[in-house]
mmCIF file of N, CA and C in Angstrom:
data_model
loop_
_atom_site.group_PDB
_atom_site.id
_atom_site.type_symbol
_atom_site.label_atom_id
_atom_site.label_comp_id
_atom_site.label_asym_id
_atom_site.label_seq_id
_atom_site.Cartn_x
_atom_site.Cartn_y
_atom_site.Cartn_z
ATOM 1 N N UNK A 1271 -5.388 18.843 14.460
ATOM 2 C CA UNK A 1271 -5.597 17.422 14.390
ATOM 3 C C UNK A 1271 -4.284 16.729 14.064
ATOM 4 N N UNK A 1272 -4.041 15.609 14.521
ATOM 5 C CA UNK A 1272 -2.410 15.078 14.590
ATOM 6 C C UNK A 1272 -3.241 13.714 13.803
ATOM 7 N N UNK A 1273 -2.699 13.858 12.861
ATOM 8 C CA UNK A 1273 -3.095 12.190 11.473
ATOM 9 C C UNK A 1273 -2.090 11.533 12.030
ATOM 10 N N UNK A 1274 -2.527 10.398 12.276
ATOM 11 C CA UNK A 1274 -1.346 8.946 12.028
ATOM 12 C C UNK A 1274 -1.508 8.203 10.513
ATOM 13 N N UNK A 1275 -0.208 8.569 10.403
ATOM 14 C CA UNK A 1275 0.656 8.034 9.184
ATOM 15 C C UNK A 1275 0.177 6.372 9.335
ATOM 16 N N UNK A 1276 -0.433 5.783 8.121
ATOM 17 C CA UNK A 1276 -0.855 3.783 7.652
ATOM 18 C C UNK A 1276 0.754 3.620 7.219
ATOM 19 N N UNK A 1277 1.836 3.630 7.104
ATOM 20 C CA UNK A 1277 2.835 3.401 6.389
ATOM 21 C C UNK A 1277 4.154 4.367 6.862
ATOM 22 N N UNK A 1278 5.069 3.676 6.582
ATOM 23 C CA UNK A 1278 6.208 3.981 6.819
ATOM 24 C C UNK A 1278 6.709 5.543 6.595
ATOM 25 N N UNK A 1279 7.286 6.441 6.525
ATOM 26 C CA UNK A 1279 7.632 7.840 5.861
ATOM 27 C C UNK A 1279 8.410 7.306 4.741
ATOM 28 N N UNK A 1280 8.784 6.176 4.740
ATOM 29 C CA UNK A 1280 9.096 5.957 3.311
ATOM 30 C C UNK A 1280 8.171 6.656 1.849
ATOM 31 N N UNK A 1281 7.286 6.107 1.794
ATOM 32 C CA UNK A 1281 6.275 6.672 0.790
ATOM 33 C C UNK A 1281 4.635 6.945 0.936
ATOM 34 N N UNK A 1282 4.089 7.997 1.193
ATOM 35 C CA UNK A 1282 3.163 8.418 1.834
ATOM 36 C C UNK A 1282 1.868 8.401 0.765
ATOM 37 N N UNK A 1283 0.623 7.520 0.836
ATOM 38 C CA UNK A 1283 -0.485 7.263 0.366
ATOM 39 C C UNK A 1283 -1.535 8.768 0.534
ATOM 40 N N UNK A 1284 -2.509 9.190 0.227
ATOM 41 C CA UNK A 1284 -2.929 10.290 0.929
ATOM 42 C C UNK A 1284 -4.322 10.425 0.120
ATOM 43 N N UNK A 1285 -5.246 9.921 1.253
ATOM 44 C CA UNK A 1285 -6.769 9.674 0.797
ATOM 45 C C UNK A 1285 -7.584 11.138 1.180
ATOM 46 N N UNK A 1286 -8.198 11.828 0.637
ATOM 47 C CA UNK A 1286 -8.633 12.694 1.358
ATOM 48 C C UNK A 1286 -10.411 12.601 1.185
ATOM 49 N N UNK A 1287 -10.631 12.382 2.270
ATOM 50 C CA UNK A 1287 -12.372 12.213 2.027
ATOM 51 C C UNK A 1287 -13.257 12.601 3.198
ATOM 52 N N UNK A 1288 -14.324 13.081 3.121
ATOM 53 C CA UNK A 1288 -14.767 13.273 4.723
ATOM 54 C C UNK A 1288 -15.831 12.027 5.078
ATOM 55 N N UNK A 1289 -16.258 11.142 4.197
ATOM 56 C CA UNK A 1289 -17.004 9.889 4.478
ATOM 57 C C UNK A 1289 -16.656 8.823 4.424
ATOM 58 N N UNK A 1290 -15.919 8.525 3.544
ATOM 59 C CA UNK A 1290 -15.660 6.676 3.659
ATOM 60 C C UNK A 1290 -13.612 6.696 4.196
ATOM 61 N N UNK A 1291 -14.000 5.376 3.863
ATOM 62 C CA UNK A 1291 -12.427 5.234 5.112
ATOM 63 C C UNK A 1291 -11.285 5.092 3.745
ATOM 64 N N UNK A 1292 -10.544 4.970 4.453
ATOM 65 C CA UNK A 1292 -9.181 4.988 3.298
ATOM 66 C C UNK A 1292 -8.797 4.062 2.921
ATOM 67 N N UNK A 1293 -8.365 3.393 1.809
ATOM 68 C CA UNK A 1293 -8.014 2.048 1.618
ATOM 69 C C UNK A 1293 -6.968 1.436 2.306
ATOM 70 N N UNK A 1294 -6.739 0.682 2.482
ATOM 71 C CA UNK A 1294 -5.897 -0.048 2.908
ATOM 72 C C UNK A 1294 -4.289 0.425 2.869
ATOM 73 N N UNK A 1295 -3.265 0.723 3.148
ATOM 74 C CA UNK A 1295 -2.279 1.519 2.831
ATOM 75 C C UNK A 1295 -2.359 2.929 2.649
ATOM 76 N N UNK A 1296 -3.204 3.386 3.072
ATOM 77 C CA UNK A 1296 -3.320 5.151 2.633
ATOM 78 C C UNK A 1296 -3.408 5.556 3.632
ATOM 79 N N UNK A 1297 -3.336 7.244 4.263
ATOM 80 C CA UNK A 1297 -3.292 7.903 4.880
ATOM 81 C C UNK A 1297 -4.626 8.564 4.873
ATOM 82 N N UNK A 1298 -5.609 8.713 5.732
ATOM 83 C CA UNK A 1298 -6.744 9.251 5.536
ATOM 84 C C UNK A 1298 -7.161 10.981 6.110
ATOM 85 N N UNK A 1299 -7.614 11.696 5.531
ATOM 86 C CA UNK A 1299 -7.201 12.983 5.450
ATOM 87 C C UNK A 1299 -9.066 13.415 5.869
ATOM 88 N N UNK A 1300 -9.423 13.943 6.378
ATOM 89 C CA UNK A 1300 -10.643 14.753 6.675
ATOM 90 C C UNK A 1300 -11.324 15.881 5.745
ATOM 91 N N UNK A 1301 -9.814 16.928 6.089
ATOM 92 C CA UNK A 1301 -9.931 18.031 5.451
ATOM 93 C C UNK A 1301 -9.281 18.686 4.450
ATOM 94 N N UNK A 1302 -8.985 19.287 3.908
ATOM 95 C CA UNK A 1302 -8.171 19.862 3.052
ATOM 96 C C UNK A 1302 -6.688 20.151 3.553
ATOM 97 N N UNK A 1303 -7.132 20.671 4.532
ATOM 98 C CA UNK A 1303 -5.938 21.526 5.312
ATOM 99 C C UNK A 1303 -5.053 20.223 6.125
ATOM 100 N N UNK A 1304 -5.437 19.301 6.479
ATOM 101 C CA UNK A 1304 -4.689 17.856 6.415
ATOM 102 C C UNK A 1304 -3.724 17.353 6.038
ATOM 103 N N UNK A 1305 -4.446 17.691 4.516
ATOM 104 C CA UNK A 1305 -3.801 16.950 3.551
ATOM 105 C C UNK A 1305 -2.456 18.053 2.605
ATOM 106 N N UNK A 1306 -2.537 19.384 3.183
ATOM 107 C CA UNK A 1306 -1.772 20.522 2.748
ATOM 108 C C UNK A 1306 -0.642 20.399 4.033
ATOM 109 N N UNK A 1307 -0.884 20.079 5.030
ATOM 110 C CA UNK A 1307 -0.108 19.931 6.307
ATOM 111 C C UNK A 1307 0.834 18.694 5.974
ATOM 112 N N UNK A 1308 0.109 17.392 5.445
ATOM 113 C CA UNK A 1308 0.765 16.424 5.012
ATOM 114 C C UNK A 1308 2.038 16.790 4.185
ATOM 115 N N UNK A 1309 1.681 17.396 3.009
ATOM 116 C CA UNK A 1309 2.356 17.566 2.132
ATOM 117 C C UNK A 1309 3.369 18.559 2.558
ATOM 118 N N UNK A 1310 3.257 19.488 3.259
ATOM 119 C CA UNK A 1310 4.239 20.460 3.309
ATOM 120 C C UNK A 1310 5.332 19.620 4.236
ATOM 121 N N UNK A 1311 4.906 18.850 4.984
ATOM 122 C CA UNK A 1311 5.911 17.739 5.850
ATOM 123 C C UNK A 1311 6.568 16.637 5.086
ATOM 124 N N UNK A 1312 6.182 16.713 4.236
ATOM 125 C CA UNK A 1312 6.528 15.557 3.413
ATOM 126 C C UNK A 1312 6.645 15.195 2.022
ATOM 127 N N UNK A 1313 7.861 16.627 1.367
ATOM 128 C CA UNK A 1313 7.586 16.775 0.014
ATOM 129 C C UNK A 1313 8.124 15.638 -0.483
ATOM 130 N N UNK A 1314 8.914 15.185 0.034
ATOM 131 C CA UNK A 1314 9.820 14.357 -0.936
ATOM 132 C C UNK A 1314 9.446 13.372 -0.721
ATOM 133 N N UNK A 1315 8.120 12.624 0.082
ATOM 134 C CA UNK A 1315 7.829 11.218 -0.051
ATOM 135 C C UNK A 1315 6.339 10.950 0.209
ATOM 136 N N UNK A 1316 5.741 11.968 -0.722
ATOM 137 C CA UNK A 1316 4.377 11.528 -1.458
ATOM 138 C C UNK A 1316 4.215 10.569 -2.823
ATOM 139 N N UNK A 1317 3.954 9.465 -2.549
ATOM 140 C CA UNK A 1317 3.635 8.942 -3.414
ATOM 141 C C UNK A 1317 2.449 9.216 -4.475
ATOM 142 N N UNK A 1318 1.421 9.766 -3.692
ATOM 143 C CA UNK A 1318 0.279 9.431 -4.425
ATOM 144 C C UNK A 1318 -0.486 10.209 -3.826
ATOM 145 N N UNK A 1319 -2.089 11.291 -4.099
ATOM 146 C CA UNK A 1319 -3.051 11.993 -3.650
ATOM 147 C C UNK A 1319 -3.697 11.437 -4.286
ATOM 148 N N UNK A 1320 -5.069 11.174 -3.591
ATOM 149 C CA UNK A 1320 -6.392 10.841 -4.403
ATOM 150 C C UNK A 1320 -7.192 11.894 -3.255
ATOM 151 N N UNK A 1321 -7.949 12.507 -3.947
ATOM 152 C CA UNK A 1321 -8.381 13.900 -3.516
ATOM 153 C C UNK A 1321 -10.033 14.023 -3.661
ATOM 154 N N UNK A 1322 -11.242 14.038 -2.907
ATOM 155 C CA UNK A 1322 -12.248 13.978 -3.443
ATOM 156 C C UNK A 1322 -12.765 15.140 -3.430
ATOM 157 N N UNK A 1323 -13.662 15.740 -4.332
ATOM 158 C CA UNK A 1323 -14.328 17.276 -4.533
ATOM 159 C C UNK A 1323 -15.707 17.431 -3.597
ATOM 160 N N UNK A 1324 -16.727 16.806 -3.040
ATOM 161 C CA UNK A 1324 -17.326 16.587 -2.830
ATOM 162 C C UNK A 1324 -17.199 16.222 -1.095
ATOM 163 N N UNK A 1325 -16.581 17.090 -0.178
ATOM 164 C CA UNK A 1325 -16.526 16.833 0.894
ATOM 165 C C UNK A 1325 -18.249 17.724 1.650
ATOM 166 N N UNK A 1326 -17.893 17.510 2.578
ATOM 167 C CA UNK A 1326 -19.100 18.357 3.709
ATOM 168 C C UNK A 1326 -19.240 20.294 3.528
ATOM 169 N N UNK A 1327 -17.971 20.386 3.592
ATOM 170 C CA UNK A 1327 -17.970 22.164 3.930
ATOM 171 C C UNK A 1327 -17.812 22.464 2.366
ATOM 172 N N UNK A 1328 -19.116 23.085 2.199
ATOM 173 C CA UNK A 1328 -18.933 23.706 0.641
ATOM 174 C C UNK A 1328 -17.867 24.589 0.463
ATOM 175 N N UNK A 1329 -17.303 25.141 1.298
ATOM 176 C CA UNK A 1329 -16.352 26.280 1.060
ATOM 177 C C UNK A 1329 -14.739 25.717 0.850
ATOM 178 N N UNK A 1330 -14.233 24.169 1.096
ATOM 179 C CA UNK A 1330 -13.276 23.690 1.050
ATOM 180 C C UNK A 1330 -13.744 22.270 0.308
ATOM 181 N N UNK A 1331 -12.792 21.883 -0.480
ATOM 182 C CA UNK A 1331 -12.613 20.507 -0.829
ATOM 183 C C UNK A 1331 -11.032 20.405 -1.814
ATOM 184 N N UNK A 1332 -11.148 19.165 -2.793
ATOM 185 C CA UNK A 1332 -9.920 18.733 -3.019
ATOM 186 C C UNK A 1332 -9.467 19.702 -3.644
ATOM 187 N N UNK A 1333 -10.394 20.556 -4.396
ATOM 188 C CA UNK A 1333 -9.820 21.380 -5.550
ATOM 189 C C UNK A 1333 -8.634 22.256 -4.761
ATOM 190 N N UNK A 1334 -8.926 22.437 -3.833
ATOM 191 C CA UNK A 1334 -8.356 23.387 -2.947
ATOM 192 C C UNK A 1334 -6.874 23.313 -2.621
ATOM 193 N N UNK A 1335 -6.868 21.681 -2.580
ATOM 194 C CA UNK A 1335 -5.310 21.152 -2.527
ATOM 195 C C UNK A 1335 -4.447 21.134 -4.257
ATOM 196 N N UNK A 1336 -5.198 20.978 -4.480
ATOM 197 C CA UNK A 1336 -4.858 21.166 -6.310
ATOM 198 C C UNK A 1336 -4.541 22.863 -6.170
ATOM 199 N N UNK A 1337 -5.024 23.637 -6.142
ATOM 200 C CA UNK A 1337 -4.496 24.610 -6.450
ATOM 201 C C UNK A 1337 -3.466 24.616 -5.456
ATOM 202 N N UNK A 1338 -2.906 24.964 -4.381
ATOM 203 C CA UNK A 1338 -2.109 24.605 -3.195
ATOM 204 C C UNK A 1338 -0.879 24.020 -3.892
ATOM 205 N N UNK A 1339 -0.876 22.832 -3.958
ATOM 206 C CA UNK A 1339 0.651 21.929 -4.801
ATOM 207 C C UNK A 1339 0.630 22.910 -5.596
ATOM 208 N N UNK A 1340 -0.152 23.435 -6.803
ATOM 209 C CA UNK A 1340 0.302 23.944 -8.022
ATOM 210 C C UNK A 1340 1.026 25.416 -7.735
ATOM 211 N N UNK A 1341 0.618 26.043 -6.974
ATOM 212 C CA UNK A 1341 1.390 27.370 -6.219
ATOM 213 C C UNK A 1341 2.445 27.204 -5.900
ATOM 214 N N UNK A 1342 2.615 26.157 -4.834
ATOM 215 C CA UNK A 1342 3.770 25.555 -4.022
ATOM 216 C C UNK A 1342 4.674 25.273 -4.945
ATOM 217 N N UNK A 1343 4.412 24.761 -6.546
ATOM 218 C CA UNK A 1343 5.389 23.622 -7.048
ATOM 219 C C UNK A 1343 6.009 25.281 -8.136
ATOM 220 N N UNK A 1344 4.807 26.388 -8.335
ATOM 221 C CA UNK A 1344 5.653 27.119 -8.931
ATOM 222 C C UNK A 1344 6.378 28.332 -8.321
ATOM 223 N N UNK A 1345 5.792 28.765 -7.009
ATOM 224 C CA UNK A 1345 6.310 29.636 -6.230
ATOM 225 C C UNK A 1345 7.657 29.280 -5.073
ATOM 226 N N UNK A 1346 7.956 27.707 -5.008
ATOM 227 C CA UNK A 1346 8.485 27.502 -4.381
ATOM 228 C C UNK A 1346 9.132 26.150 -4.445
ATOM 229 N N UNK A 1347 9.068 26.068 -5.409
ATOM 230 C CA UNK A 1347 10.198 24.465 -6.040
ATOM 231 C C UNK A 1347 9.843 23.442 -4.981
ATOM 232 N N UNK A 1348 8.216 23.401 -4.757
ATOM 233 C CA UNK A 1348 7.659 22.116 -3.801
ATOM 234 C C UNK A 1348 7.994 20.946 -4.924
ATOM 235 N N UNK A 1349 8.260 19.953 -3.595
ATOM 236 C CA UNK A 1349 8.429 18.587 -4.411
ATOM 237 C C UNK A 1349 9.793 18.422 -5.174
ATOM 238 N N UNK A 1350 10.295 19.481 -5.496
ATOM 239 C CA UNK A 1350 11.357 19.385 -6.053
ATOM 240 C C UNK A 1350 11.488 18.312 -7.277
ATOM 241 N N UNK A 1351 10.671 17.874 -8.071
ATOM 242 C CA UNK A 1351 10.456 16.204 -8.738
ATOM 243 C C UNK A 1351 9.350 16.695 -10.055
ATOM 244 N N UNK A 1352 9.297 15.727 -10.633
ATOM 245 C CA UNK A 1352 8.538 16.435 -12.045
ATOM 246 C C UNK A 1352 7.204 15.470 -11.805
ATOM 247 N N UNK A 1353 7.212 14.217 -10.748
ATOM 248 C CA UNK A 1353 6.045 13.873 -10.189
ATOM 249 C C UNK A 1353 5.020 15.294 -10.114
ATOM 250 N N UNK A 1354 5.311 15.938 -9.505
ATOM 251 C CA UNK A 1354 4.113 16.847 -9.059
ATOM 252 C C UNK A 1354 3.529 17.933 -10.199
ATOM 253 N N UNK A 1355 4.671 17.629 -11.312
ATOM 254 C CA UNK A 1355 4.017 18.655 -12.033
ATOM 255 C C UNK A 1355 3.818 17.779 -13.111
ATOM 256 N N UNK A 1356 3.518 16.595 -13.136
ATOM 257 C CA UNK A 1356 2.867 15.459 -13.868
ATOM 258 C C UNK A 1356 1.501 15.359 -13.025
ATOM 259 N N UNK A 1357 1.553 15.338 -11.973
ATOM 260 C CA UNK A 1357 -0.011 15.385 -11.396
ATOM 261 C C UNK A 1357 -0.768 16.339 -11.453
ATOM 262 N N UNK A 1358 -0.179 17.727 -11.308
ATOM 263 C CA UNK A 1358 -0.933 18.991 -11.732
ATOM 264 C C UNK A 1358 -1.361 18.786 -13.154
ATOM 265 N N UNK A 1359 -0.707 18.293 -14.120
ATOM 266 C CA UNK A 1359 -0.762 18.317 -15.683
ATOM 267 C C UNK A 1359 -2.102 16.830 -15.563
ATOM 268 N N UNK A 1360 -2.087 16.021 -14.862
ATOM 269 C CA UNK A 1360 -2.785 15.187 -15.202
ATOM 270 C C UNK A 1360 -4.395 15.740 -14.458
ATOM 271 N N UNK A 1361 -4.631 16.376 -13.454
ATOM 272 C CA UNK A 1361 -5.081 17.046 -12.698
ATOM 273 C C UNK A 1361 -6.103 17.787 -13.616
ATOM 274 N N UNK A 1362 -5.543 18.573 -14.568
ATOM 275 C CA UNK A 1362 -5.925 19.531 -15.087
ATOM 276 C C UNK A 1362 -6.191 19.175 -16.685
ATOM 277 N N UNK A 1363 -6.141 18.111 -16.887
ATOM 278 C CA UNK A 1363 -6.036 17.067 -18.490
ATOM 279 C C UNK A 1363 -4.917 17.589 -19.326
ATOM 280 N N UNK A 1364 -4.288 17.981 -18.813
ATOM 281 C CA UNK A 1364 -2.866 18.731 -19.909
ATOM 282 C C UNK A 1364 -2.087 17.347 -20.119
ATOM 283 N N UNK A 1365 -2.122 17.461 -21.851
ATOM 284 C CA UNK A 1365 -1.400 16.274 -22.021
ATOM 285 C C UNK A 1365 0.081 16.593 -22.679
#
């Protein structure tokens, strides 16, 4: 599936839901694997994931991308930025 980008590659919004539409400025994501495709294209200009748990295929949802960044950010210096490991930490209630 080829997503069209709502916004510039400047800073990338990233809605992931399989029912309602994306807000206004966001990037709207289906599946999991979307939104892992997104990101691997585009470490350095994610702004923002809002991720929902509760998609269609019981066997995939957001959690899925949560673990994903958190692998990525320690197996492989994803993101390169302490953004992402402020979202894993917020993600996970680590204060």
């Amino acid at each position: 599936m080829r997503l069209k980008l709502s916004q510039s590659m400047a800073r990338i919004r990233i809605f992931l839901d399989d029912e309602r539409p994306a807000p206004d400025g966001w990037t709207l994501c289906r599946w999991p694997q979307d939104v892992i495709d997104l990101l691997k294209a585009n470490p350095e200009n994610v702004e923002i994931v809002s991720l929902d748990h509760d998609l269609g295929d019981e066997t995939r949802n957001g959690y899925h991308v949560l673990l994903w960044i958190e692998e990525a950010v320690v197996t492989q210096g994803y993101g390169n930025n302490v953004s992402m490991v402020l979202l894993i930490m917020a993600l996970y209630g680590i204060h």
